[in-house]
């Protein structure tokens, strides 16, 4: 087994061995899904139409935005990256492999949600290929944003703050809990900045054959652009060490990852 | 030419500052193939900074570093096949198993995992995750990982800190074996006994400057040729009496002993005995010794310099 494959296998195992990895990668999104499947579908029967994509997006945010950054920050602060460095582990592997593992976790959890959704009355995708494509783009965007947050945060408190800045608005105005059509125009415009909103609209238009508030193909492009930009910035700004300024540029550059969302906002 | 060819690490005029604090002020040293160089210095002398510059973890402000033809500041990726590093504070992912760590890092070095090293260091049967290992086990694992790919230069930063006696002895056995296999070893420590035991040469780093380089024997032979006179008495009345005795240049109190460094121990001992008799104190123990490496180091660290 080569180094890359061994590293991926180890990170996958870590996601199951560590309590926080297990919680954010699997237990929280699946638990949230079961709870909403049991309760929300009775309170609001319309939720069954959007339950599967909404819960897939929650899985992406849980694993990528809420789980991944803390692991990266803790590893840097504890000196694990220094040990990796002196043993020849490249920075690209340290950033890319957790993103890849996030992607695999989200795919696994989304598969469970998509296949068991009908148990709670959830509507399944009509275009499974598109569903897979949007899920991959969504997982890439959240995984890469999580990596970027982990790279630029100095400590766990900053990590939580940055992650919640994306997570909470997504839950409120991202179209996950209530249809975006119900939001005022200004809120819809603000929601265009959020990857969760873009993912939801891409699912609607491309995988579920439902009308989307944004152009679904454009939403998919925004998701992909956000993922690629965030990943590139995470690699560029990566720091081995909390004590040494080993990054390449000012951490404010991380805001460039929001550029695709800002363009979407401007064009809406 | 042979000397140059066998030199694995060359540091010249290495400088590093943290704000206004100069951590390294023009450090130069060499480590040759099959040699153990002990880098000694008190806390804050700059030992770890020097090692971290060689390891590519810090960028020096000036000077040059050459590790078998590789400049760590320019090509750190090429460096890590040549060097093995045991950091002062090594850390691995909390859930990693020792055998997993060995396989993981050996894969990155492109070599087969060294189960023999884990066995030798008592880690082969360990099913515990890294966070469950004792400090000693974590240090031994870091050492095993540092030497697994048979590096040309081994950098050890306080390698026995936190180790039990058995693990310490194991390390002291391994170092000569590595040296005989041709590995150049730079050992940063403030454990004088360790340096005296395993280092063929030592360099003393004080306030960012190398103030001595040579063998331990050469170091103890330097200075004023001072002899250590240690005296223990019944009533401990010698405290503060250092200036009373002839030929004494330094005095200290260690545990229950008054310790004097004398350039001429005969008159010093006579004067001490006369003093005790006059004071009515009774001698319990009196030792006259050549200074140890630790004594000489302390003498230098306290401003005695190198004669």
Coordinates of C-alpha atoms in Angstrom, one line a residue:
Chain A
X1 CA 0.0 0.0 0.0
X2 CA 1.5 3.3 -1.0
X3 CA 1.8 6.3 1.4
X4 CA -1.3 8.1 0.0
X5 CA -3.6 5.0 0.3
X6 CA -2.2 4.3 3.8
X7 CA -2.9 7.9 4.8
X8 CA -6.5 7.8 3.5
X9 CA -7.1 4.5 5.2
X10 CA -5.8 5.9 8.5
X11 CA -7.9 9.0 8.3
X12 CA -11.0 6.9 7.5
X13 CA -10.3 4.8 10.6
X14 CA -9.7 7.9 12.7
X15 CA -13.2 9.1 11.7
X16 CA -14.6 5.9 13.3
X17 CA -12.2 5.7 16.3
X18 CA -12.2 9.3 17.6
X19 CA -15.4 10.3 19.4
X20 CA -15.6 13.7 17.7
X21 CA -15.0 12.2 14.3
X22 CA -17.6 9.6 14.8
X23 CA -20.1 12.2 16.1
X24 CA -19.7 14.8 13.4
X25 CA -19.0 12.5 10.5
X26 CA -21.8 10.0 11.2
X27 CA -23.8 10.1 14.4
X28 CA -25.0 13.8 14.3
X29 CA -26.2 13.9 10.7
X30 CA -27.8 10.5 10.9
X31 CA -29.4 11.2 14.3
X32 CA -30.6 14.6 13.1
X33 CA -32.1 12.9 10.0
X34 CA -33.9 10.3 12.0
X35 CA -35.2 12.9 14.4
X36 CA -36.5 15.2 11.6
X37 CA -37.8 12.2 9.7
X38 CA -39.9 11.2 12.7
X39 CA -41.0 14.7 13.8
X40 CA -40.7 17.3 11.1
X41 CA -42.5 15.2 8.4
X42 CA -45.6 15.1 10.7
X43 CA -45.4 18.8 11.7
X44 CA -44.8 19.9 8.1
X45 CA -45.7 17.3 5.5
X46 CA -44.2 19.4 2.7
X47 CA -40.8 18.7 4.3
X48 CA -40.9 15.2 2.8
X49 CA -40.2 16.8 -0.6
X50 CA -36.9 18.4 0.5
X51 CA -35.9 16.0 3.3
X52 CA -33.3 14.0 1.4
X53 CA -31.3 16.9 -0.1
X54 CA -31.6 18.9 3.1
X55 CA -30.3 16.1 5.3
X56 CA -27.5 15.4 2.7
X57 CA -26.5 19.0 3.1
X58 CA -26.6 18.8 6.9
X59 CA -24.2 15.7 6.6
X60 CA -21.9 17.8 4.4
X61 CA -21.9 20.7 6.9
X62 CA -21.5 18.5 9.9
X63 CA -18.6 16.5 8.5
X64 CA -16.9 19.4 6.6
X65 CA -17.7 22.6 8.4
X66 CA -18.2 21.4 12.0
X67 CA -15.9 18.3 12.2
X68 CA -12.9 18.9 10.0
X69 CA -11.6 22.3 11.1
X70 CA -11.2 21.4 14.8
X71 CA -9.2 18.3 13.9
X72 CA -6.8 20.4 11.8
X73 CA -6.4 23.1 14.4
X74 CA -5.8 20.6 17.2
X75 CA -3.3 18.7 15.1
X76 CA -1.4 21.9 14.4
X77 CA -1.5 23.2 18.0
X78 CA -0.4 19.8 19.4
X79 CA 2.6 19.6 17.1
X80 CA 1.3 16.7 15.1
X81 CA 2.0 18.5 11.8
X82 CA 5.6 19.2 12.9
X83 CA 6.0 15.4 13.5
X84 CA 4.4 14.8 10.1
X85 CA 6.7 17.3 8.4
X86 CA 10.0 15.9 9.8
X87 CA 8.8 12.4 8.7
X88 CA 8.3 13.6 5.1
X89 CA 4.5 14.0 5.0
X90 CA 3.8 16.7 2.4
X91 CA 1.4 19.6 3.2
X92 CA -0.7 18.7 0.2
X93 CA -1.5 15.3 1.7
X94 CA -2.3 16.9 5.1
X95 CA -4.9 19.2 3.5
X96 CA -6.2 17.0 0.7
X97 CA -6.7 13.7 2.5
X98 CA -9.1 15.0 5.2
X99 CA -11.1 16.7 2.4
X100 CA -11.2 13.4 0.5
X101 CA -12.2 11.5 3.6
X102 CA -14.9 14.1 4.3
X103 CA -16.2 13.5 0.8
X104 CA -16.3 9.7 1.4
X105 CA -18.1 10.2 4.7
X106 CA -20.7 12.5 3.2
X107 CA -21.2 10.0 0.3
X108 CA -21.8 7.2 2.8
X109 CA -24.2 9.1 5.0
X110 CA -26.0 10.5 2.0
X111 CA -26.4 7.1 0.5
X112 CA -28.0 5.9 3.8
X113 CA -30.3 9.0 3.8
X114 CA -31.3 8.6 0.1
X115 CA -32.0 4.9 0.4
X116 CA -33.9 5.0 3.6
X117 CA -35.7 8.4 3.0
X118 CA -38.9 6.7 1.8
X119 CA -39.3 5.1 5.3
X120 CA -40.2 8.7 6.5
X121 CA -42.1 9.6 3.3
X122 CA -39.1 11.4 1.8
X123 CA -39.1 11.9 -1.9
X124 CA -36.2 10.2 -3.7
X125 CA -34.2 11.8 -6.5
X126 CA -35.5 11.4 -10.1
X127 CA -32.0 11.7 -11.6
X128 CA -29.6 9.6 -9.5
X129 CA -26.6 10.5 -11.5
X130 CA -27.2 14.2 -11.0
X131 CA -27.9 13.6 -7.3
X132 CA -24.4 11.9 -7.0
X133 CA -22.8 14.8 -9.0
X134 CA -24.4 17.5 -6.8
X135 CA -23.5 15.5 -3.6
X136 CA -19.9 15.3 -4.7
X137 CA -19.7 19.1 -5.5
X138 CA -21.5 19.9 -2.2
X139 CA -19.1 17.6 -0.2
X140 CA -16.1 19.1 -1.9
X141 CA -17.3 22.6 -1.1
X142 CA -17.9 21.9 2.6
X143 CA -14.8 19.8 3.0
X144 CA -12.6 22.4 1.4
X145 CA -14.2 25.2 3.4
X146 CA -13.7 23.2 6.5
X147 CA -10.0 22.7 5.6
X148 CA -9.6 26.4 5.0
X149 CA -11.2 27.3 8.3
X150 CA -8.9 24.8 10.0
X151 CA -5.9 26.3 8.3
X152 CA -6.6 29.9 9.1
X153 CA -8.0 29.5 12.7
X154 CA -5.5 30.0 15.5
X155 CA -7.5 28.0 18.0
X156 CA -10.7 26.0 18.5
X157 CA -12.7 29.1 19.6
X158 CA -12.0 30.8 16.3
X159 CA -12.8 27.6 14.5
X160 CA -16.3 27.4 16.1
X161 CA -17.0 31.0 15.3
X162 CA -16.0 30.7 11.6
X163 CA -17.9 27.4 11.1
X164 CA -21.0 28.8 12.8
X165 CA -20.9 31.8 10.5
X166 CA -21.6 29.5 7.6
X167 CA -23.7 26.8 9.4
X168 CA -26.3 28.8 11.3
X169 CA -27.4 31.1 8.4
X170 CA -27.5 27.9 6.2
X171 CA -30.0 26.4 8.6
X172 CA -32.1 29.6 8.8
X173 CA -32.2 30.8 5.2
X174 CA -30.5 28.0 3.2
X175 CA -33.8 26.4 2.2
X176 CA -33.2 23.4 4.3
X177 CA -35.9 23.7 6.8
X178 CA -38.3 25.9 4.8
X179 CA -38.6 26.5 1.1
X180 CA -36.5 29.4 -0.1
X181 CA -39.6 30.7 -2.1
X182 CA -41.0 31.7 1.3
X183 CA -38.1 34.0 2.1
X184 CA -38.2 37.7 1.3
X185 CA -36.1 38.8 -1.8
X186 CA -33.4 40.3 0.3
X187 CA -33.0 37.1 2.3
X188 CA -32.9 35.1 -0.9
X189 CA -30.1 37.3 -2.2
X190 CA -28.2 36.9 1.0
X191 CA -28.7 33.2 0.9
X192 CA -27.0 33.1 -2.5
X193 CA -23.7 33.6 -0.7
X194 CA -24.1 30.3 1.2
X195 CA -22.9 27.0 -0.3
X196 CA -25.8 25.3 1.4
X197 CA -28.4 27.4 -0.5
X198 CA -26.5 26.7 -3.8
X199 CA -26.4 23.0 -3.1
X200 CA -30.2 22.9 -2.3
X201 CA -31.1 24.7 -5.5
X202 CA -28.8 22.4 -7.5
X203 CA -30.5 19.4 -6.0
X204 CA -33.9 20.8 -6.8
X205 CA -33.2 21.7 -10.4
X206 CA -30.9 18.8 -11.4
X207 CA -31.8 15.8 -9.3
X208 CA -35.4 16.2 -8.2
X209 CA -36.9 18.0 -11.2
X210 CA -38.4 20.7 -9.1
X211 CA -38.3 24.5 -9.8
X212 CA -35.2 26.1 -8.3
X213 CA -34.9 29.7 -7.1
X214 CA -31.5 30.1 -8.7
X215 CA -30.3 28.6 -12.0
X216 CA -29.5 25.0 -10.9
X217 CA -26.5 24.7 -13.3
X218 CA -25.1 28.0 -12.1
X219 CA -25.6 26.8 -8.5
X220 CA -23.6 23.7 -9.3
X221 CA -20.9 25.8 -10.9
X222 CA -20.8 28.1 -7.8
X223 CA -20.4 25.0 -5.5
X224 CA -17.6 23.7 -7.6
X225 CA -15.9 27.1 -7.8
X226 CA -16.2 27.5 -4.0
X227 CA -14.7 24.0 -3.4
X228 CA -11.8 24.5 -5.8
X229 CA -11.1 28.1 -4.5
X230 CA -11.3 27.0 -0.8
X231 CA -9.1 24.0 -1.4
X232 CA -6.4 26.0 -3.3
X233 CA -6.4 28.6 -0.6
X234 CA -6.2 26.0 2.2
X235 CA -3.1 24.5 0.5
X236 CA -1.6 28.0 -0.1
X237 CA -2.2 29.3 3.4
X238 CA -1.3 26.0 5.2
X239 CA 0.7 26.4 8.4
X240 CA 2.8 23.6 9.9
X241 CA 3.2 25.2 13.1
X242 CA 1.3 27.6 15.5
X243 CA 4.6 29.1 16.7
X244 CA 6.2 29.8 13.3
X245 CA 4.7 32.0 10.6
X246 CA 5.1 29.3 7.9
X247 CA 2.1 30.3 5.8
X248 CA 2.5 31.9 2.5
X249 CA 0.2 35.0 2.8
X250 CA -2.2 36.9 5.0
X251 CA -5.0 34.8 6.3
X252 CA -7.5 37.3 5.1
X253 CA -6.9 35.8 1.7
X254 CA -9.2 33.0 2.9
X255 CA -12.2 35.4 2.2
X256 CA -11.5 34.8 -1.5
X257 CA -13.3 31.5 -1.1
X258 CA -16.6 33.5 -0.8
X259 CA -16.0 35.1 -4.2
X260 CA -18.1 32.6 -6.2
X261 CA -21.0 33.2 -3.8
X262 CA -20.6 36.9 -4.0
X263 CA -20.7 36.8 -7.8
X264 CA -23.9 34.7 -7.5
X265 CA -25.4 37.3 -5.1
X266 CA -24.5 40.1 -7.5
X267 CA -26.0 38.3 -10.5
X268 CA -29.2 37.3 -8.7
Chain B
X1 CA 39.2 16.1 1.2
X2 CA 38.3 13.0 3.2
X3 CA 37.1 15.2 6.1
X4 CA 34.9 17.3 3.9
X5 CA 33.4 14.2 2.3
X6 CA 32.6 12.6 5.6
X7 CA 31.0 15.8 7.0
X8 CA 27.3 15.2 7.0
X9 CA 26.2 18.5 8.7
X10 CA 27.9 21.8 8.2
X11 CA 26.5 24.9 9.9
X12 CA 28.2 28.3 9.3
X13 CA 27.4 31.6 11.0
X14 CA 23.8 30.6 11.8
X15 CA 21.8 33.5 13.1
X16 CA 18.2 33.7 14.3
X17 CA 16.3 36.4 16.2
X18 CA 12.9 36.5 17.8
X19 CA 12.1 40.2 17.8
X20 CA 14.9 41.8 19.8
X21 CA 16.1 38.5 21.3
X22 CA 19.0 37.0 19.5
X23 CA 18.6 33.3 19.8
X24 CA 21.6 32.3 17.6
X25 CA 24.5 34.7 17.1
X26 CA 26.7 33.1 14.4
X27 CA 26.7 29.4 15.3
X28 CA 29.1 27.2 13.4
X29 CA 29.6 23.5 13.8
X30 CA 30.2 20.3 11.9
X31 CA 29.0 16.7 12.5
X32 CA 30.9 14.0 10.7
X33 CA 29.8 10.5 9.6
X34 CA 29.7 8.1 12.5
X35 CA 30.1 10.9 15.1
X36 CA 27.9 11.9 18.0
X37 CA 28.1 15.6 18.7
X38 CA 26.5 16.6 22.0
X39 CA 25.1 20.1 21.9
X40 CA 25.0 21.3 25.5
X41 CA 23.5 24.4 26.9
X42 CA 21.1 25.6 29.6
X43 CA 17.5 26.2 28.9
X44 CA 17.1 29.1 26.4
X45 CA 20.6 28.8 25.1
X46 CA 19.3 28.2 21.6
X47 CA 19.7 24.4 21.2
X48 CA 16.2 23.7 20.0
X49 CA 16.3 26.8 17.7
X50 CA 19.5 25.5 16.1
X51 CA 18.0 22.0 15.6
X52 CA 14.8 23.4 14.2
X53 CA 16.7 25.4 11.6
X54 CA 18.5 22.2 10.6
X55 CA 15.2 20.3 10.5
X56 CA 13.6 22.9 8.2
X57 CA 11.1 23.9 10.9
X58 CA 12.5 27.4 11.3
X59 CA 14.0 29.8 8.8
X60 CA 17.3 31.3 9.9
X61 CA 17.9 35.0 9.5
X62 CA 21.4 34.4 8.2
X63 CA 24.2 31.8 7.7
X64 CA 24.2 28.5 5.9
X65 CA 23.2 24.9 6.7
X66 CA 24.3 22.0 4.6
X67 CA 23.0 18.5 5.2
X68 CA 24.8 16.1 2.9
X69 CA 24.5 18.7 0.1
X70 CA 20.9 19.7 0.9
X71 CA 20.0 23.2 2.2
X72 CA 17.0 22.7 4.6
X73 CA 15.8 26.3 4.0
X74 CA 15.5 25.7 0.2
X75 CA 14.7 22.0 -0.3
X76 CA 13.0 20.6 2.9
X77 CA 11.4 17.8 0.9
X78 CA 14.8 16.5 -0.1
X79 CA 15.9 16.8 3.5
X80 CA 13.6 14.3 5.2
X81 CA 15.0 11.2 3.5
X82 CA 18.4 12.2 4.8
X83 CA 17.6 13.1 8.4
X84 CA 15.8 11.4 11.2
X85 CA 14.3 13.7 13.8
X86 CA 13.2 13.1 17.4
X87 CA 11.6 16.4 18.3
X88 CA 11.7 17.7 21.9
X89 CA 7.9 17.5 21.9
X90 CA 6.8 14.8 19.5
X91 CA 3.1 14.3 18.9
X92 CA 1.1 11.9 16.7
X93 CA -2.6 11.6 16.1
X94 CA -4.2 10.4 19.4
X95 CA -5.8 7.3 17.9
X96 CA -2.7 6.1 16.0
X97 CA -1.3 2.7 17.0
X98 CA 2.5 2.2 17.2
X99 CA 2.5 -0.3 14.4
X100 CA 0.3 2.0 12.3
X101 CA 2.6 4.9 12.9
X102 CA 5.6 2.8 11.8
X103 CA 3.8 1.7 8.6
X104 CA 2.5 5.2 7.9
X105 CA 5.8 7.0 8.1
X106 CA 7.8 4.2 6.5
X107 CA 5.4 4.4 3.6
X108 CA 6.2 8.1 3.2
X109 CA 9.9 7.4 3.4
X110 CA 9.5 4.6 0.8
X111 CA 10.9 1.9 3.1
X112 CA 9.5 -1.3 4.6
X113 CA 8.1 -0.9 8.2
X114 CA 10.7 -1.8 10.8
X115 CA 8.9 -4.1 13.2
X116 CA 12.3 -5.0 14.6
X117 CA 12.7 -1.5 16.0
X118 CA 9.2 -1.6 17.7
X119 CA 10.1 -5.0 19.2
X120 CA 13.5 -3.8 20.5
X121 CA 11.9 -0.7 22.1
X122 CA 9.2 -2.8 23.7
X123 CA 6.4 -1.4 21.5
X124 CA 5.6 -4.4 19.3
X125 CA 2.9 -5.8 21.5
X126 CA 1.3 -2.5 22.3
X127 CA -2.3 -2.3 21.1
X128 CA -2.7 1.0 22.8
X129 CA -3.5 4.1 20.8
X130 CA -0.9 6.9 21.0
X131 CA -2.9 8.8 23.6
X132 CA -2.9 5.8 25.9
X133 CA 0.9 5.3 25.7
X134 CA 3.1 6.5 28.6
X135 CA 5.4 9.4 28.1
X136 CA 8.3 6.9 27.9
X137 CA 6.5 4.8 25.3
X138 CA 5.7 7.9 23.2
X139 CA 9.4 9.0 23.3
X140 CA 10.6 5.5 22.3
X141 CA 8.1 5.4 19.5
X142 CA 9.4 8.8 18.3
X143 CA 12.9 7.5 18.4
X144 CA 11.9 4.3 16.4
X145 CA 10.3 6.5 13.8
X146 CA 13.3 8.7 13.6
X147 CA 15.7 5.9 12.8
X148 CA 13.4 3.6 10.8
X149 CA 14.5 4.9 7.4
X150 CA 18.2 4.7 8.3
X151 CA 18.9 8.4 8.0
X152 CA 22.4 9.8 7.5
X153 CA 21.9 12.4 10.1
X154 CA 19.9 11.8 13.3
X155 CA 18.8 14.9 15.3
X156 CA 17.8 14.1 18.9
X157 CA 16.4 16.9 21.0
X158 CA 16.4 16.0 24.7
X159 CA 15.8 12.3 23.8
X160 CA 15.7 10.9 27.3
X161 CA 13.5 13.6 28.9
X162 CA 10.7 11.7 30.6
X163 CA 12.3 8.3 30.0
X164 CA 12.6 5.6 32.7
X165 CA 16.0 4.1 33.6
X166 CA 15.5 1.1 31.3
X167 CA 14.5 3.1 28.3
X168 CA 17.3 5.5 28.9
X169 CA 19.8 2.6 28.9
X170 CA 18.2 1.3 25.7
X171 CA 18.8 4.6 24.0
X172 CA 22.4 4.8 25.3
X173 CA 22.9 1.3 23.8
X174 CA 21.3 2.3 20.5
X175 CA 23.3 5.4 19.9
X176 CA 26.7 3.7 19.6
X177 CA 25.2 1.1 17.3
X178 CA 23.9 3.9 15.0
X179 CA 27.2 5.7 15.2
X180 CA 29.0 2.5 14.2
X181 CA 26.6 2.1 11.3
X182 CA 27.8 5.5 10.0
X183 CA 25.0 7.7 11.2
X184 CA 26.0 11.2 12.2
X185 CA 24.2 12.2 15.4
X186 CA 23.5 15.7 16.8
X187 CA 22.3 15.3 20.3
X188 CA 20.9 18.4 22.1
X189 CA 20.7 17.8 25.8
X190 CA 21.3 19.4 29.2
X191 CA 22.0 16.0 30.7
X192 CA 25.8 16.1 31.2
X193 CA 26.0 12.4 32.2
X194 CA 24.3 11.5 28.9
X195 CA 26.6 13.7 26.9
X196 CA 29.6 12.3 28.6
X197 CA 28.4 8.8 28.0
X198 CA 27.5 8.9 24.3
X199 CA 29.0 12.0 22.7
X200 CA 32.5 11.8 21.1
X201 CA 32.6 15.6 20.9
X202 CA 30.6 18.3 22.6
X203 CA 29.7 21.8 21.7
X204 CA 28.6 24.2 24.4
X205 CA 26.0 26.8 23.3
X206 CA 25.6 29.7 25.6
X207 CA 23.3 32.7 24.9
X208 CA 23.3 31.8 21.2
X209 CA 27.0 31.3 20.8
X210 CA 29.2 28.3 20.7
X211 CA 31.7 28.8 23.5
X212 CA 33.5 25.5 23.3
X213 CA 33.9 22.6 20.9
X214 CA 36.0 19.5 21.7
X215 CA 36.0 16.2 23.5
X216 CA 34.6 15.9 27.0
X217 CA 38.1 15.2 28.2
X218 CA 39.4 18.4 26.5
X219 CA 36.6 20.4 28.2
X220 CA 37.4 19.1 31.7
X221 CA 41.1 19.8 31.1
X222 CA 40.3 23.5 30.3
X223 CA 39.6 26.3 32.7
X224 CA 41.8 27.1 35.6
X225 CA 42.6 23.4 36.3
X226 CA 40.3 23.9 39.3
X227 CA 39.9 21.0 41.7
X228 CA 36.6 20.5 43.4
X229 CA 36.7 20.2 47.2
X230 CA 33.4 19.1 48.8
X231 CA 33.1 19.3 52.6
X232 CA 30.2 18.1 54.9
X233 CA 30.3 19.0 58.5
X234 CA 28.2 18.3 61.6
X235 CA 26.9 21.8 62.1
X236 CA 27.2 23.1 58.5
X237 CA 29.2 26.2 59.6
X238 CA 30.9 26.5 56.3
X239 CA 28.1 28.4 54.6
X240 CA 29.3 31.7 53.2
X241 CA 32.9 30.9 54.0
X242 CA 34.1 30.7 50.4
X243 CA 36.3 33.8 50.5
X244 CA 38.1 32.8 53.7
X245 CA 40.2 30.0 52.1
X246 CA 43.3 30.4 49.9
X247 CA 43.2 29.5 46.1
X248 CA 39.4 29.3 46.0
X249 CA 37.8 31.0 43.0
X250 CA 34.2 29.7 43.4
X251 CA 32.1 28.4 46.2
X252 CA 28.7 26.8 46.2
X253 CA 26.4 24.9 48.5
X254 CA 25.0 21.6 47.1
X255 CA 22.7 19.6 49.3
X256 CA 24.6 19.1 52.5
X257 CA 28.0 19.9 51.1
X258 CA 30.0 23.1 50.8
X259 CA 31.8 23.0 47.5
X260 CA 34.9 24.9 46.7
X261 CA 36.8 25.2 43.4
X262 CA 40.5 25.6 44.1
X263 CA 43.5 26.1 42.0
X264 CA 45.7 24.7 44.7
X265 CA 43.8 22.2 46.9
X266 CA 46.4 21.5 49.5
X267 CA 46.4 24.9 51.2
X268 CA 42.6 25.1 50.7
X269 CA 42.0 21.8 52.6
X270 CA 44.4 22.8 55.4
X271 CA 42.7 26.1 55.8
X272 CA 39.2 24.5 55.8
X273 CA 40.3 22.0 58.5
X274 CA 41.8 24.8 60.6
X275 CA 38.6 26.8 60.2
X276 CA 36.5 23.9 61.4
X277 CA 38.6 23.3 64.4
X278 CA 38.5 27.0 65.3
X279 CA 34.7 27.0 65.0
X280 CA 34.2 23.8 66.9
X281 CA 32.5 22.1 64.0
X282 CA 33.2 18.4 63.2
X283 CA 34.1 17.0 59.8
X284 CA 31.8 14.3 58.4
X285 CA 33.0 13.9 54.8
X286 CA 35.7 15.6 52.7
X287 CA 36.2 14.8 48.9
X288 CA 38.8 16.2 46.6
X289 CA 37.9 15.5 42.9
X290 CA 38.9 16.6 39.4
X291 CA 36.0 18.6 38.0
X292 CA 33.4 16.6 36.1
X293 CA 31.9 17.7 32.8
X294 CA 28.9 19.0 34.7
X295 CA 31.2 21.1 37.0
X296 CA 33.1 22.5 34.1
X297 CA 29.8 23.2 32.2
X298 CA 28.4 25.0 35.3
X299 CA 31.6 27.0 35.6
X300 CA 31.3 28.2 32.0
X301 CA 27.6 28.8 32.2
X302 CA 28.1 31.0 35.3
X303 CA 30.6 33.1 33.5
X304 CA 33.8 31.2 34.1
X305 CA 34.6 31.0 30.3
X306 CA 37.1 28.9 28.6
X307 CA 40.8 29.3 29.6

